Short mmCIF file of C-alpha atoms in Angstrom, two decimals:
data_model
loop_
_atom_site.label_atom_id
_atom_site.label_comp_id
_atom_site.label_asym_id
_atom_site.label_seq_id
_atom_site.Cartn_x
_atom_site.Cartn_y
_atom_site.Cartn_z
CA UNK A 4 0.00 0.00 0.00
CA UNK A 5 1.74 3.41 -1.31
CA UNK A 6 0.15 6.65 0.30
CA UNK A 7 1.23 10.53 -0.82
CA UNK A 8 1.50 12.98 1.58
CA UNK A 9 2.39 16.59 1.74
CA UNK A 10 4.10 17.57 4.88
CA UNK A 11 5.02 21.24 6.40
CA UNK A 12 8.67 21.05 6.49
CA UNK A 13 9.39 23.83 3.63
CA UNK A 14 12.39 20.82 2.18
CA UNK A 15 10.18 18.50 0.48
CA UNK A 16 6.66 19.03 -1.33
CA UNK A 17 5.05 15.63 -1.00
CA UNK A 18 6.49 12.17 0.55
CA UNK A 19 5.49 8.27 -1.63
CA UNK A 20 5.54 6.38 1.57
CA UNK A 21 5.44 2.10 0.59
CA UNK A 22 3.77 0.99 4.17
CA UNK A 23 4.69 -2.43 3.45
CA UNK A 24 8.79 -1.60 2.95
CA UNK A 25 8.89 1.98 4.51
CA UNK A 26 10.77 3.09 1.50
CA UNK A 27 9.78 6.94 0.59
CA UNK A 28 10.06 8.67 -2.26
CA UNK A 29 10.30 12.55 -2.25
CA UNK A 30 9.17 15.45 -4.61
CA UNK A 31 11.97 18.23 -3.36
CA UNK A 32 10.86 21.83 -2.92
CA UNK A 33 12.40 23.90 -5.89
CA UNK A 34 12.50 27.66 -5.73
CA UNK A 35 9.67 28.45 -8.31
CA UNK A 36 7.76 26.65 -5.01
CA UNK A 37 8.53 29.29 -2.63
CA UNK A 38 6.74 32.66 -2.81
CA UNK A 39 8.18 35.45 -0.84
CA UNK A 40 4.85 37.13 -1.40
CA UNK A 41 3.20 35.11 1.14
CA UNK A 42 3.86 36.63 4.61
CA UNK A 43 1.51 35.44 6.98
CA UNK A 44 1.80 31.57 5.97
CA UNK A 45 4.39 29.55 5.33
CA UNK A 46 5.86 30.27 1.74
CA UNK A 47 5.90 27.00 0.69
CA UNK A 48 2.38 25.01 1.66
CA UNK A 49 1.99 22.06 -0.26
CA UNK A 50 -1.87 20.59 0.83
CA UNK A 51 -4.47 19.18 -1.38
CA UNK A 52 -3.46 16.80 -4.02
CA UNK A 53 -5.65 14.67 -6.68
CA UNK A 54 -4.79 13.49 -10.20
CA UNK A 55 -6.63 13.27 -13.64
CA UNK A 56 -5.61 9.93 -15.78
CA UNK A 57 -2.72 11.97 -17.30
CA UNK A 58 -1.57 13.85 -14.78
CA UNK A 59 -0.97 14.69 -10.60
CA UNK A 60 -1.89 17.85 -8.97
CA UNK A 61 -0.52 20.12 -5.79
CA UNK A 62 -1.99 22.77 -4.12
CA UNK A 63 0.53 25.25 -2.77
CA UNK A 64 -0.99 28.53 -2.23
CA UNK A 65 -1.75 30.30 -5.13
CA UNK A 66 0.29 27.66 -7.13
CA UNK A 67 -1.08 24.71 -9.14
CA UNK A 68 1.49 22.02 -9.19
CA UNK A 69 1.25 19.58 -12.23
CA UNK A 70 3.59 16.23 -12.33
CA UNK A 71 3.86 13.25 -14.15
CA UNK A 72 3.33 9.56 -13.75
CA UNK A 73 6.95 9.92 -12.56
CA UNK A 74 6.58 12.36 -10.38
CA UNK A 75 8.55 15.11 -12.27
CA UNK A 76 7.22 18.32 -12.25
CA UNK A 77 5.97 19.45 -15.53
CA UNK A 78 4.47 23.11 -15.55
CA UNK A 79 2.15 25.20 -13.30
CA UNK A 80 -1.40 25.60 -13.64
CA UNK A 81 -2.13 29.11 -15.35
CA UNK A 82 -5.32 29.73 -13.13
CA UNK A 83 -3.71 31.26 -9.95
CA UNK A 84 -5.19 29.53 -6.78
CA UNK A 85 -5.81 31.34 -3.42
CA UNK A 86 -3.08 31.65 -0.29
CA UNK A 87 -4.55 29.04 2.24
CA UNK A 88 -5.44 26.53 -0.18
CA UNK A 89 -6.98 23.04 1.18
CA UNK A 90 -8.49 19.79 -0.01
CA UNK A 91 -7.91 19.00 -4.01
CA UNK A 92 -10.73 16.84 -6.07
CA UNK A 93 -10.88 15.78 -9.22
CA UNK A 94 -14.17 15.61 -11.33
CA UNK A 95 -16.40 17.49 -13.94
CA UNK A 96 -13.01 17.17 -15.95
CA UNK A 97 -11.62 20.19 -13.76
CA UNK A 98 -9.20 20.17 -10.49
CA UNK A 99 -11.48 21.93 -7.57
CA UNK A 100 -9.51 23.60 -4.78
CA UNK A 101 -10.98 23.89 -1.52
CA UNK A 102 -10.00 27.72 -0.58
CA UNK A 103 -11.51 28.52 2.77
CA UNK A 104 -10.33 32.47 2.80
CA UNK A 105 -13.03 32.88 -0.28
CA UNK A 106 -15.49 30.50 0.92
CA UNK A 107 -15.61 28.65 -2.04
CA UNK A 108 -14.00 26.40 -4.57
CA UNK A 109 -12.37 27.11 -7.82
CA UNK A 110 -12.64 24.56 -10.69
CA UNK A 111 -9.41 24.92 -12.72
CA UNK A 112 -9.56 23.24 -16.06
CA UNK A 113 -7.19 20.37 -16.98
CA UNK A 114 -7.34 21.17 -20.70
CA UNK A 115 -6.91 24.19 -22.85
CA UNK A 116 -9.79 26.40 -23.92
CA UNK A 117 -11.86 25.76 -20.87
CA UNK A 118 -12.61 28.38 -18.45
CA UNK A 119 -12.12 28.44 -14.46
CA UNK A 120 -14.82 28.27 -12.63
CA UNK A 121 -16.05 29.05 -8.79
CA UNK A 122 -18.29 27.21 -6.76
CA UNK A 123 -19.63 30.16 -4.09
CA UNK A 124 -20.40 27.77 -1.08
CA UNK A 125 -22.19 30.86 0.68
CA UNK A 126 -24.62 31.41 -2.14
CA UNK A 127 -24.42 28.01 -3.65
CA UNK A 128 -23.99 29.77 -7.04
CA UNK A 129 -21.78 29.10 -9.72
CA UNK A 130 -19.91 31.62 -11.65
CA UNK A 131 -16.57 32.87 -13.23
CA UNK A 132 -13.17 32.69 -11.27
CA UNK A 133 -12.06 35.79 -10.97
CA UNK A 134 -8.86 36.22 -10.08
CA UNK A 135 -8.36 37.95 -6.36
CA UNK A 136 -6.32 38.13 -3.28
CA UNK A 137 -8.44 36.39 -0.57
CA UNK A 138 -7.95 37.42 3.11
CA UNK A 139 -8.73 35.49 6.35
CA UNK A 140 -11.07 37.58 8.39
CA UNK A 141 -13.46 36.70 5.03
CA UNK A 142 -13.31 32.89 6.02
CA UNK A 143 -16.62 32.46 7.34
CA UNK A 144 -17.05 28.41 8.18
CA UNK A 145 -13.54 27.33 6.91
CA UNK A 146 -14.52 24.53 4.22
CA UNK A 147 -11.49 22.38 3.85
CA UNK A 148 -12.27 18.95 2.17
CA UNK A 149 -14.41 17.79 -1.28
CA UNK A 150 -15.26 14.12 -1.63
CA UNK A 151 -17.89 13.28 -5.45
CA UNK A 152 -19.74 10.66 -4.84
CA UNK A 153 -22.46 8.60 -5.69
CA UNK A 154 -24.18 11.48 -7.50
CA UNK A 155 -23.13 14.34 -4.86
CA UNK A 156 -20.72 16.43 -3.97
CA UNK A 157 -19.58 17.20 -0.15
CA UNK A 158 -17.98 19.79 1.08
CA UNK A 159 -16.89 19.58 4.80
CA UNK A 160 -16.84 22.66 7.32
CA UNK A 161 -13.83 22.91 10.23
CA UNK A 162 -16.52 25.90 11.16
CA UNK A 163 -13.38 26.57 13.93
CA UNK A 164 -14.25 24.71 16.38
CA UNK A 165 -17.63 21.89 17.53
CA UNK A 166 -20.18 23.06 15.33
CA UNK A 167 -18.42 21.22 12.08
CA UNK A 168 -20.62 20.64 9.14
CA UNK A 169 -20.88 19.12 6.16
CA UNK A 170 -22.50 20.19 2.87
CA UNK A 171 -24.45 17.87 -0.04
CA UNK A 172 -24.98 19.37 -3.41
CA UNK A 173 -26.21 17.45 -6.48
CA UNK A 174 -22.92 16.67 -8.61
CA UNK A 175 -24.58 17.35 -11.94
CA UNK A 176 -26.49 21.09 -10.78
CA UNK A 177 -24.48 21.79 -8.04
CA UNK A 178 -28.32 22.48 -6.62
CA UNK A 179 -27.56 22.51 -2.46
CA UNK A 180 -29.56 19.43 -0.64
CA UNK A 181 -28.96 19.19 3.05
CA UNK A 182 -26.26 19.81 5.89
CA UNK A 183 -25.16 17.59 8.08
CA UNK A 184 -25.03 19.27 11.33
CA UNK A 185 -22.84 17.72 14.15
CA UNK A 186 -20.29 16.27 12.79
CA UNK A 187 -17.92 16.59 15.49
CA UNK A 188 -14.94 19.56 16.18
CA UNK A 189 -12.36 20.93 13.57
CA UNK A 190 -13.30 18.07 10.88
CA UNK A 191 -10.76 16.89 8.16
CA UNK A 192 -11.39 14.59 5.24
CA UNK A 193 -14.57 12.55 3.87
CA UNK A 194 -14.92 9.11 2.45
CA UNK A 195 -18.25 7.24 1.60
CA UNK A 196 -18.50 3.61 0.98
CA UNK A 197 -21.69 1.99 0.57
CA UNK A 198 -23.92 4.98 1.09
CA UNK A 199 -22.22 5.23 4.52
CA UNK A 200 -19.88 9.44 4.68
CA UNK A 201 -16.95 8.70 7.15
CA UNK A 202 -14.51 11.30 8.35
CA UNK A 203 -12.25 12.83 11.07
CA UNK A 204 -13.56 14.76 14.39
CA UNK A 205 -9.65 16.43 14.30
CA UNK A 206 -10.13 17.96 18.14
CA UNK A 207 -12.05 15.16 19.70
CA UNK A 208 -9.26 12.18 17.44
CA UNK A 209 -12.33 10.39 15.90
CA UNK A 210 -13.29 8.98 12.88
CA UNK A 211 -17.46 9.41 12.32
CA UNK A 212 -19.98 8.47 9.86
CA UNK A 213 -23.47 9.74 9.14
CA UNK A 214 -24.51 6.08 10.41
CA UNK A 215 -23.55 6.91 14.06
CA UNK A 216 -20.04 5.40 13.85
CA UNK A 217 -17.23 6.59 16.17
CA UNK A 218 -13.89 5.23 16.24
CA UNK A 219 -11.44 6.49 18.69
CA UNK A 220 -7.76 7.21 17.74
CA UNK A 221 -5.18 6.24 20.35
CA UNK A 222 -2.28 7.75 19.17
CA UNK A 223 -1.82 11.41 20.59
CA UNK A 224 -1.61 14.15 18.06
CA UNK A 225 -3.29 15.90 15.30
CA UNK A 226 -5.25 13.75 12.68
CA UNK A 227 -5.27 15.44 9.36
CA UNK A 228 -5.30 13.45 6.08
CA UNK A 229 -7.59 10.40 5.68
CA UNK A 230 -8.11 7.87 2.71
CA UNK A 231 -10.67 4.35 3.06
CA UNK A 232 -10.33 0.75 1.36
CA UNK A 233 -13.48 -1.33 1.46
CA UNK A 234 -11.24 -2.78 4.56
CA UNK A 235 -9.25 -0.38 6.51
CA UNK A 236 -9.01 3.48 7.32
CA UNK A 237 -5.29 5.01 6.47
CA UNK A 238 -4.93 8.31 8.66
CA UNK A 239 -1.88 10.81 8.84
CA UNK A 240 -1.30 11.82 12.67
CA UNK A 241 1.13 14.76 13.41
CA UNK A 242 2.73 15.91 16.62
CA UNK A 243 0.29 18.86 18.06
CA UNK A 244 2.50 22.47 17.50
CA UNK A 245 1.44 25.89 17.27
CA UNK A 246 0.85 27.85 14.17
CA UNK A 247 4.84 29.07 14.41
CA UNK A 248 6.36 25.50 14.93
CA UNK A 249 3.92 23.59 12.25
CA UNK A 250 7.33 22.75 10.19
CA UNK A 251 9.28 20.58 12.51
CA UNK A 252 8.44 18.07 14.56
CA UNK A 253 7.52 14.42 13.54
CA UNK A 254 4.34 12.19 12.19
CA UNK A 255 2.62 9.12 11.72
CA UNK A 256 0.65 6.93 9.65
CA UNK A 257 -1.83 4.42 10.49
CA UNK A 258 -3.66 1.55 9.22
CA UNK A 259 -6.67 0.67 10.89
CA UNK A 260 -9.15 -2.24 10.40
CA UNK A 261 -12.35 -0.89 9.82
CA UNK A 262 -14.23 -4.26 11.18
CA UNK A 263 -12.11 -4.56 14.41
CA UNK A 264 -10.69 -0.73 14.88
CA UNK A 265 -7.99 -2.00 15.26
CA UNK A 266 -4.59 -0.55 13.91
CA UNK A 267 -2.80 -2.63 12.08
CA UNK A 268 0.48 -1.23 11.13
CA UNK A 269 2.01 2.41 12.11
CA UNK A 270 4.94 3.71 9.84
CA UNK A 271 6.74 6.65 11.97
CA UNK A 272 7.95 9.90 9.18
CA UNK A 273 10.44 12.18 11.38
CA UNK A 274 10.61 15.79 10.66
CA UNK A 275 7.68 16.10 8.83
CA UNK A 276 6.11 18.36 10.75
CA UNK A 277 2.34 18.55 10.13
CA UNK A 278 1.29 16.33 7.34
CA UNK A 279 -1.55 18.69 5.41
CA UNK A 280 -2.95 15.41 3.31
CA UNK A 281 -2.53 12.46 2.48
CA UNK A 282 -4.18 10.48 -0.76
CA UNK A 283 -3.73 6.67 -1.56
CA UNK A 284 -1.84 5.38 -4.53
CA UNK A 285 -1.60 2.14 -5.21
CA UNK A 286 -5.57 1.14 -3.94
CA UNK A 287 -9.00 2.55 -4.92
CA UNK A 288 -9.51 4.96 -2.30
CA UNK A 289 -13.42 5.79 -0.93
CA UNK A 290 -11.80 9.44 0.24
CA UNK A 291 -11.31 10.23 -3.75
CA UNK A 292 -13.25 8.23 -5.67
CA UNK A 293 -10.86 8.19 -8.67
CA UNK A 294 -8.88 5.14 -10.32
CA UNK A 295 -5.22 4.38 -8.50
CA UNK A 296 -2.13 6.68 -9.82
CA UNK A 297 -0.30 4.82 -11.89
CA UNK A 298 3.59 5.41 -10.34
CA UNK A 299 5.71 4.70 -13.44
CA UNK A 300 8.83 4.22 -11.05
CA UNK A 301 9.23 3.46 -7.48
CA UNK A 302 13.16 3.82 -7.16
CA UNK A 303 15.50 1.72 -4.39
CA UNK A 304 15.62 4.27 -1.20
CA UNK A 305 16.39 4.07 2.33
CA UNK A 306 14.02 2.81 4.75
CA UNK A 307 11.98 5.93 6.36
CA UNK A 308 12.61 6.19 10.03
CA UNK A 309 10.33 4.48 12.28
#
């Protein structure tokens, strides 16, 4: 099982963790990655992350990140993303960013001659990107993760603090359909198999469904980054550190049984610091709901540390 995740550490943009061999494989930060324009995050913030059948995606601020089936980086999206950037999806034949500080999400198009789009999640209207400068005292509920589905699209709420939501629009009309209220404090990631939503209560280290399940997480730390097999749960848990000290310290991910909760296997990545997300490779994953990346080459490497 091969998992991606982008971690905080400003040195490397995403990590291929094998869980099986704990050998990694690492996408370097270059200096086209860094902008000195951003001065109240980090420069470098490599989150959401989703692929199309030709090609894989990073969020990093305003930056678009495209890479190939080898994981070399090819070019940069030309539709300039927001600072803050979350959750990446892909569907509708466009990449949709997450972006909490404009309360909304913003379809960029994978192909040439197609338009961005925005998804306003406070008017549930669709209309034309247009380019801005978002700011975070306009982040009204903080929406951070996308999951299509089953003929819908979710959108989860952190809402800063215990009154997380979550969102259900039809895929096709983006028409809005319910909320789920109560979904637990500072939620992170969604997954549905078999008409069952899952995700992760961050604050109170949970993973919930709309069913009523509640699975406690034992290890101590934040949980942020979440994929689902028709069998187990694979969650990314960093050390807890302030806004100011996000880039160091260490992480871990977990592989949990979904029948027994019961973890499985734990793969220690030092100096990570917080791990923003995490998608699944080398399985079909319930928390993206597209076909497994096909990793051209998974090169000899030293074991990770743990």
């Amino acid at each position: 099982m091969r998992v991606l995740v982008t971690p905080s550490d400003m040195a490397r943009l995403a990590i291929v963790l094998d869980l099986e061999s704990s050998r990694t494989q690492v996408i370097q930060v270059r200096p086209q990655f860094v902008d000195p324009t951003v001065t109240d995050r980090p420069p470098c913030r490599p989150f959401g992350v989703t692929w199309s059948p030709e090609e894989l995606f990073i969020a990093n601020n305003r930056q678009l990140l495209i890479f190939d089936h080898a994981l070399n980086y090819v070019r940069s999206s030309t539709v300039r993303l927001q600072i803050n950037i979350h959750q990446l999806a892909f569907g509708k034949g466009r990449v949709w960013a997450v972006s909490p500080w404009t309360n909304s999400l913003i379809g960029a198009p994978t192909g040439a001659g197609v338009e961005a789009i925005e998804f306003d999640l406070s008017r549930n209207v669709l209309v034309p990107y247009r380019r801005r400068e978002g700011r975070p005292s306009a982040d009204e509920h903080h929406f951070n993760s996308i999951l299509w589905a089953d003929g819908h699209l979710f959108v989860a709420a952190h809402a800063f603090g215990e009154g997380s939501f979550i969102n259900r629009y039809d895929a096709e009309t983006l028409r809005f359909q319910k909320t789920l209220h109560g979904a637990g404090h500072s939620i992170h990631g969604l997954a549905r198999h078999e008409g069952e939503l899952f995700w992760v209560s961050t604050m109170t280290q949970e993973i919930r469904s709309d069913r009523g399940y509640r699975l406690f997480l034992h290890r101590p730390g934040y949980p942020r980054g979440f994929a689902m097999t028709a069998e187990y749960f694979v969650v990314a848990i960093s050390q807890c550190r302030g806004r100011g000290r996000r880039h160091a310290g260490n992480s871990w991910i977990q592989v949990i049984d979904r029948r027994q909760g019961r973890t499985v296997h734990e793969t220690e990545l030092r100096d990570t610091g917080g791990i923003n997300d995490l998608r699944l490779l080398s399985e079909y994953d319930y928390a993206h709901r597209v076909p497994p990346f096909p990793l051209l080459a998974f090169p000899t490497a030293q074991p990770s540390s743990g």
